[in-house]
Coordinates of C-alpha atoms and ligand atoms in Angstrom, one line a residue:
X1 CA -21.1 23.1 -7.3
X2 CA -18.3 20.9 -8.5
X3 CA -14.9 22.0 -6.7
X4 CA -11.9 22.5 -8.5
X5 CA -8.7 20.3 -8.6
X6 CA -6.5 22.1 -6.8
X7 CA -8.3 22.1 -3.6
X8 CA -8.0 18.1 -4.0
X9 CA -6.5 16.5 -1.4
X10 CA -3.1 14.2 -1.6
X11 CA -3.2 10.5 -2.0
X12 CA 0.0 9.3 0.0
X13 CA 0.4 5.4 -0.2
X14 CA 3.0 3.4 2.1
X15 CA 4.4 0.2 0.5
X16 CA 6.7 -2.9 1.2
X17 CA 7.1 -6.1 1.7
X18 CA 6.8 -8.5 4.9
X19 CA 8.2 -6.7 8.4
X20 CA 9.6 -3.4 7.2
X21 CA 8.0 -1.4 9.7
X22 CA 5.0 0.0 8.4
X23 CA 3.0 0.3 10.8
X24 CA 5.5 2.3 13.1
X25 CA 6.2 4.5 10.1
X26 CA 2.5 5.0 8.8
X27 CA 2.5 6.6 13.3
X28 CA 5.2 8.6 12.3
X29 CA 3.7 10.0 9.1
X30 CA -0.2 10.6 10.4
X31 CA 2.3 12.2 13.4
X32 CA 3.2 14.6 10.8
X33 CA 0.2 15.6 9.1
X34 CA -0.9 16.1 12.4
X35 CA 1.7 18.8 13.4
X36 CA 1.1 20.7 9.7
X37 CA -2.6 20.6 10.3
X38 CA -3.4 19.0 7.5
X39 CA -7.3 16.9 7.3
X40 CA -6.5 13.4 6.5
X41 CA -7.9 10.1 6.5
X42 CA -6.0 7.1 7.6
X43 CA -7.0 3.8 5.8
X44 CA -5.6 1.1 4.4
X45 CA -5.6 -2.0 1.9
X46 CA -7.3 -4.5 1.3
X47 CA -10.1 -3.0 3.7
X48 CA -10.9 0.3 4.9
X49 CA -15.2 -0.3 4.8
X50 CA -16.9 -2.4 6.1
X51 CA -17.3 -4.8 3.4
X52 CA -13.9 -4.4 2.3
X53 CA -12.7 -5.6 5.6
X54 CA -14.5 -8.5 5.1
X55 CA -13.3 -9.1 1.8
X56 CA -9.8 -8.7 3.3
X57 CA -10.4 -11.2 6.2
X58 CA -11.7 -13.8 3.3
X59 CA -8.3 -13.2 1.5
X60 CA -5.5 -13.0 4.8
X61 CA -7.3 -16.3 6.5
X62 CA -5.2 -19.8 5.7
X63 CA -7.2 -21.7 4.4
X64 CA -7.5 -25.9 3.1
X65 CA -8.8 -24.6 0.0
X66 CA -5.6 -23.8 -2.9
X67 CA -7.0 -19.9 -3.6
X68 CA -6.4 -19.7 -7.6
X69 CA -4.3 -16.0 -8.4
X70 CA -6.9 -14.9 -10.4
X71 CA -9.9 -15.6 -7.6
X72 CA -7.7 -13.3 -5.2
X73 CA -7.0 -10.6 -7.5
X74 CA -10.4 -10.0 -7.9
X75 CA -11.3 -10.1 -4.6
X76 CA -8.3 -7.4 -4.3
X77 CA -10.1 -5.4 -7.0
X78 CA -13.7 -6.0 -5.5
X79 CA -12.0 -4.3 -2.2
X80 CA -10.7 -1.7 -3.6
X81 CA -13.6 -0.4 -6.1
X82 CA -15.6 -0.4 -3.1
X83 CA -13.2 1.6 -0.7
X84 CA -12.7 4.3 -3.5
X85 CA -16.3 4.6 -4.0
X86 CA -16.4 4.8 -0.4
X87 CA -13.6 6.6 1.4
X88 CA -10.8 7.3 -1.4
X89 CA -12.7 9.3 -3.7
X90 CA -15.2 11.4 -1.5
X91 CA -12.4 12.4 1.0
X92 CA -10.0 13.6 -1.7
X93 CA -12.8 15.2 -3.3
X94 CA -13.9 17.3 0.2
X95 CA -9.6 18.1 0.2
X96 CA -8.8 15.5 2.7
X97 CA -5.3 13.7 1.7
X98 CA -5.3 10.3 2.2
X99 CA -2.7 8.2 4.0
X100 CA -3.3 4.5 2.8
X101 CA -1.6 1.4 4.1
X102 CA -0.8 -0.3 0.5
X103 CA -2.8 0.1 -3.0
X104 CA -2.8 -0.8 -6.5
X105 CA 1.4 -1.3 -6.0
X106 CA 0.5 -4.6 -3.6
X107 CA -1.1 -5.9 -6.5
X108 CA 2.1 -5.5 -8.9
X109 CA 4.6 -6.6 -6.2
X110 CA 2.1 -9.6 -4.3
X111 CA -0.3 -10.8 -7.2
X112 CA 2.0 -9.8 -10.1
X113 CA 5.7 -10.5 -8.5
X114 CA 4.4 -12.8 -5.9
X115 CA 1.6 -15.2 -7.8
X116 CA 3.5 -14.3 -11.3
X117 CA 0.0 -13.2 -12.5
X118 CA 0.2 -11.2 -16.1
X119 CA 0.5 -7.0 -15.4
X120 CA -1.7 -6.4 -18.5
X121 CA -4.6 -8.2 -16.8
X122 CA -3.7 -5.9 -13.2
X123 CA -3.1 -3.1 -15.6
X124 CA -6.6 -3.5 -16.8
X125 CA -8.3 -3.5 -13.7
X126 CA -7.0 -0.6 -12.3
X127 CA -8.0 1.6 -15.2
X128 CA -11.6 -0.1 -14.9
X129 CA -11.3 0.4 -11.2
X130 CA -9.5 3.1 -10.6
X131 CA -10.1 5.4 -14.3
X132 CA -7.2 8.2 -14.0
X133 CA -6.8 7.9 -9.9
X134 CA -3.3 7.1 -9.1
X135 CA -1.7 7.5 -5.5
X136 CA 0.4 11.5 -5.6
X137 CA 3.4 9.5 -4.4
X138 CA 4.5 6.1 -3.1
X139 CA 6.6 5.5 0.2
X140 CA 7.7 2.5 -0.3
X141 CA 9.8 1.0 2.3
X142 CA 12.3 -1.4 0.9
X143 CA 14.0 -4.2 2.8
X144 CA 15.3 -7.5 2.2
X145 CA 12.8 -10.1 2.8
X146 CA 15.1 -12.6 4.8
X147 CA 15.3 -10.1 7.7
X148 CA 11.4 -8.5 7.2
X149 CA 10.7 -12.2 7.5
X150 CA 12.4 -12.6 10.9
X151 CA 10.8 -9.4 12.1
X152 CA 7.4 -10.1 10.7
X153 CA 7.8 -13.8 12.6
X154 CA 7.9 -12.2 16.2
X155 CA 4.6 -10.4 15.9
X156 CA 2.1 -13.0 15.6
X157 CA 0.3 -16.0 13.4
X158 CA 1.5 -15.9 9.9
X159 CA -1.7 -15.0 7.8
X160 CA -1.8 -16.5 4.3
X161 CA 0.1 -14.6 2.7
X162 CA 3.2 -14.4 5.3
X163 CA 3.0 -18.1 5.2
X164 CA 4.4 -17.8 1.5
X165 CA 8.2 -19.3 0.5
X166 CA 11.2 -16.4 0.7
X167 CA 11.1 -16.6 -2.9
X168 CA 8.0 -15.6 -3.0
X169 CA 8.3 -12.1 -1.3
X170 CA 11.9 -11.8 -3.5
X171 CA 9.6 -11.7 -6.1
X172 CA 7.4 -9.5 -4.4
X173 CA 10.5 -7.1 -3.8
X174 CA 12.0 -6.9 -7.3
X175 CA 8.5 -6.0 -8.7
X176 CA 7.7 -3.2 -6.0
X177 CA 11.7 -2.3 -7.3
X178 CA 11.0 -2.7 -10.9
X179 CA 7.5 0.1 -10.6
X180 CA 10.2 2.6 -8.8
X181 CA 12.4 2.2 -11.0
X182 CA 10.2 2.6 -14.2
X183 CA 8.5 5.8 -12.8
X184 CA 11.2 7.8 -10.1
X185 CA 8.7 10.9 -10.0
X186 CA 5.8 9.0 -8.3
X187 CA 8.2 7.0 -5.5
X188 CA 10.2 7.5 -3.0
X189 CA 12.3 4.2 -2.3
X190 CA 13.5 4.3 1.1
X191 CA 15.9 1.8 2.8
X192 CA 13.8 0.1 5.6
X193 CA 17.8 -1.5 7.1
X194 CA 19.0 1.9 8.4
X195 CA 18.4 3.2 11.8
X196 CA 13.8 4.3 12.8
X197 CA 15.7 7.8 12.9
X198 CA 17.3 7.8 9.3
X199 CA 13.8 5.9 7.6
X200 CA 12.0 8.9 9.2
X201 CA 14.3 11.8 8.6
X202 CA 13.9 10.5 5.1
X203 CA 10.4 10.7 4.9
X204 CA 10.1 13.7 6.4
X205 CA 11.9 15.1 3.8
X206 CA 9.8 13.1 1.1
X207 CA 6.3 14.3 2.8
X208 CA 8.1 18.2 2.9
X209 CA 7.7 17.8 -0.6
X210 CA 4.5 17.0 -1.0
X211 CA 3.5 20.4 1.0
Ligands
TMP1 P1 -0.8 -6.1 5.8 O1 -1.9 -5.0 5.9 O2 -0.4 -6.6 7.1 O3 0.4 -5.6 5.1 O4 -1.5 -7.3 5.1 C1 -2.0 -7.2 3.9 C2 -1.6 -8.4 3.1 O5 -2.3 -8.4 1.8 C3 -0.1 -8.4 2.7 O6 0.4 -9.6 2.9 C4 -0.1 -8.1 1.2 C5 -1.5 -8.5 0.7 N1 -2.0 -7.7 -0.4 C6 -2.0 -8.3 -1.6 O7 -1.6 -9.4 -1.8 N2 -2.5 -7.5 -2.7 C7 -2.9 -6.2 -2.5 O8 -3.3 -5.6 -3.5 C8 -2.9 -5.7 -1.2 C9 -3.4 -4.3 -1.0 C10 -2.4 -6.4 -0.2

């Protein structure tokens, strides 16, 4: 029997740029759903099967080889078709929410902002991807990229996409800005700079909402 909507679960996506503290914050918020006893699964993007990690390894790994913008998109896009086939999609479906470490927004602010790809072409694959399925609302932690850079620096080898130029992940800001800005309703913009106890009160309050 096919279930109804309502009993879907919500699709909570967590968004920024370069060392604004999302993994702390993605603890916090699968903290919460904890507490209100909500089913959830925890994943994240690019990745979240097996295949899809995979694919995610092929596109973090610095490589000799230039990677043309259009290449990695697709590679973002083959990731991600297979992760809603394969975790997304059945685990709202069953009335799971799902907490995911980045989505389709990435793609604006990295291959978009970042690699100045055209958002028509992204646009396109995440209706033939994705059909209606959009994330219920957006955390996106906001931060400017000179100090997520420093913060980002102290935690390890700079993958291939942290080895990008600061303009790069200005770009990378404005656009994940711009898609705020153009739709308020889906995202909640919240100032990665203040004080761990201010970001989180914040999304608390964003996540109460959601309820
Ligand atoms: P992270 O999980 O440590 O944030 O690393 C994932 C990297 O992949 C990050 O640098 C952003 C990049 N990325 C894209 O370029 N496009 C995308 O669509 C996604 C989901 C991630």
């Amino acid at each position: 029997m096919e279930r109804i909507d309502l009993q879907r679960g919500k699709f909570i996506t967590l968004e920024g740029g370069e060392g604004v503290g999302k993994s702390t914050n993605l603890r916090f918020i699968t903290d919460w759903l904890r507490e209100q006893g909500i089913d959830f699964v925890q994943t994240r993007e690019p990745g979240g099967t097996p295949l899809a990690e995979e694919l995610r390894e092929l596109l973090l790994e610095r490589r000799e080889e230039p990677v043309d913008p259009t290449a990695e998109l697709l590679m973002v896009f083959a990731a991600r078709a297979q992760h809603l086939a394969r975790v997304i999609e059945p685990a709202l479906a069953r009335g799971d929410w799902v907490i995911c470490d980045r989505f389709t927004d990435a793609t604006y602010a990295y291959q978009g902002g970042g690699r100045q790809l055209d958002g028509s072409l992204i646009a396109q694959l995440e209706e033939t991807v994705q059909g209606a399925l959009r994330p219920d609302r957006v955390l996106l932690l906001d931060l400017d990229p000179e100090i997520g850079l420093q913060r980002a620096a102290s935690t390890g080898a700079a993958d291939r996409f942290e080895s990008e130029q600061q303009a790069f992940f200005k770009r990378v800001r404005s656009a994940y800005l711009a898609r705020a800005e153009a739709s308020p309703a889906n995202y909640a913009v919240i100032d990665a700079s203040r004080p761990l106890d201010q970001v989180q009160h914040q999304l608390r309050l964003e996540l109460e909402q959601l309820l």
